[in-house]
XYZ file of C-alpha atoms in Angstrom:
156
model
C 130.706 70.974 85.991
C 128.703 72.914 83.423
C 127.259 76.194 84.574
C 124.141 77.913 83.376
C 125.096 81.311 81.996
C 121.687 82.693 83.007
C 122.291 81.938 86.691
C 123.506 84.750 88.931
C 126.835 84.575 90.696
C 126.778 85.724 94.287
C 129.868 86.712 96.228
C 130.663 87.858 99.734
C 131.853 91.417 100.357
C 135.454 90.161 100.163
C 134.819 88.506 96.769
C 134.648 84.928 98.053
C 131.917 82.502 97.028
C 129.383 82.097 99.881
C 130.075 78.952 101.926
C 126.974 77.304 103.388
C 126.800 74.501 105.945
C 123.654 72.418 105.295
C 122.576 70.166 108.181
C 119.865 67.509 107.806
C 119.584 63.903 108.966
C 117.531 62.983 105.873
C 119.895 62.345 102.957
C 117.245 63.205 100.349
C 116.475 66.590 101.924
C 120.181 67.260 102.526
C 121.022 66.476 98.888
C 118.157 68.662 97.631
C 119.276 71.654 99.708
C 122.873 71.110 98.593
C 121.807 71.082 94.926
C 119.654 74.216 95.272
C 122.485 76.105 96.971
C 125.039 74.993 94.393
C 122.632 76.149 91.653
C 122.873 79.569 93.315
C 126.691 79.550 93.118
C 127.314 78.625 96.754
C 130.016 76.348 98.105
C 128.232 73.770 100.256
C 129.414 71.551 103.096
C 126.919 69.053 104.493
C 126.502 67.466 107.914
C 124.111 64.666 108.843
C 123.298 65.938 112.345
C 123.832 68.762 114.815
C 126.840 67.170 116.501
C 128.646 66.698 113.165
C 127.866 70.340 112.359
C 129.344 71.491 115.682
C 132.420 69.338 115.073
C 132.886 70.858 111.613
C 132.505 74.357 113.048
C 134.964 73.578 115.837
C 132.310 74.168 118.492
C 132.081 70.643 119.927
C 133.747 69.619 123.201
C 135.732 72.785 123.807
C 137.312 72.778 120.336
C 135.955 76.263 119.645
C 139.234 78.185 119.773
C 141.023 75.686 117.568
C 138.826 75.529 114.460
C 136.296 78.340 114.444
C 138.280 80.908 112.550
C 139.925 80.599 109.196
C 141.962 83.569 107.946
C 140.333 85.769 110.585
C 136.730 84.869 109.720
C 134.236 82.074 110.202
C 134.520 78.940 108.080
C 130.959 79.372 106.818
C 128.835 82.356 105.835
C 125.462 80.695 106.407
C 124.100 77.644 108.221
C 120.875 75.949 107.095
C 119.611 73.258 109.439
C 116.639 70.957 109.759
C 114.628 71.397 112.948
C 113.775 67.754 113.688
C 116.943 65.673 113.970
C 117.869 62.882 116.370
C 120.325 63.703 119.139
C 120.221 67.478 118.736
C 117.401 69.510 117.219
C 118.012 72.404 114.875
C 116.834 74.679 117.687
C 119.512 73.303 120.032
C 122.126 73.729 117.288
C 120.951 77.319 116.740
C 121.302 78.077 120.466
C 124.838 76.655 120.604
C 125.901 78.660 117.552
C 124.369 81.893 118.875
C 126.194 81.405 122.212
C 129.543 80.915 120.466
C 132.107 83.027 118.659
C 130.128 82.285 115.472
C 127.009 84.104 116.692
C 127.140 86.521 113.728
C 126.751 83.710 111.167
C 123.125 83.656 109.956
C 121.246 80.435 110.754
C 118.186 79.327 108.790
C 115.881 76.645 110.199
C 113.849 74.388 107.913
C 111.063 71.997 108.821
C 108.222 70.072 107.234
C 106.119 70.955 110.299
C 104.743 74.486 110.116
C 104.183 75.020 113.854
C 103.917 78.743 114.789
C 105.274 78.295 118.337
C 108.311 76.448 116.950
C 108.888 79.134 114.321
C 108.583 81.929 116.912
C 110.937 80.145 119.315
C 113.600 79.842 116.606
C 113.213 83.441 115.448
C 113.440 84.715 119.045
C 116.650 82.718 119.515
C 118.202 84.452 116.500
C 117.292 82.438 113.403
C 117.553 84.501 110.234
C 114.653 82.729 108.541
C 112.369 79.701 108.827
C 111.790 77.662 105.652
C 109.076 75.079 105.088
C 110.150 71.808 103.505
C 110.496 70.850 100.808
C 112.844 73.760 100.156
C 112.466 75.250 96.683
C 114.782 77.334 94.491
C 112.524 80.342 95.192
C 113.244 79.892 98.935
C 116.975 80.021 98.232
C 116.506 83.178 96.130
C 114.518 84.776 98.967
C 117.264 83.849 101.411
C 119.924 85.337 99.125
C 117.814 88.502 98.930
C 117.777 88.748 102.729
C 121.540 88.277 102.902
C 121.992 90.999 100.272
C 119.850 93.337 102.385
C 122.136 92.622 105.345
C 125.097 93.592 103.171
C 126.624 90.123 103.376
C 126.200 89.260 99.685
C 126.490 91.112 96.418
C 125.796 90.166 92.826
C 128.856 89.639 90.646
């Protein structure tokens, strides 16, 4: 894959490329978020719903101990999830993650509905950020800036 030499490379404190789990039931939105994150030098894994995300993270059906940690750390450095999904909302996914051994992993909620009570509820539950859809490259840059401020990312 060709890379744009003008694009910044972002790495975790340990030198690894940031790994993001993107969760959205809409394939178009999921693909867009994946592309934007990859443009920002992130490794991206996608899931089509909250249950698939929990399965990937090893948090579904008591599988937490088995799959959550990889080389002493979480499998992902950031989770971006849609709010409105069938079966399990992004808010419910956020709550499950924040009640697990992966509670330190930042979770970003995105939604096409800009409802203040929904945004506040997610932020109170521990969401790092709330993004309005459609997500833009500038949103990803803002998110990266927040992660840098937390000391999780550095420019390479």
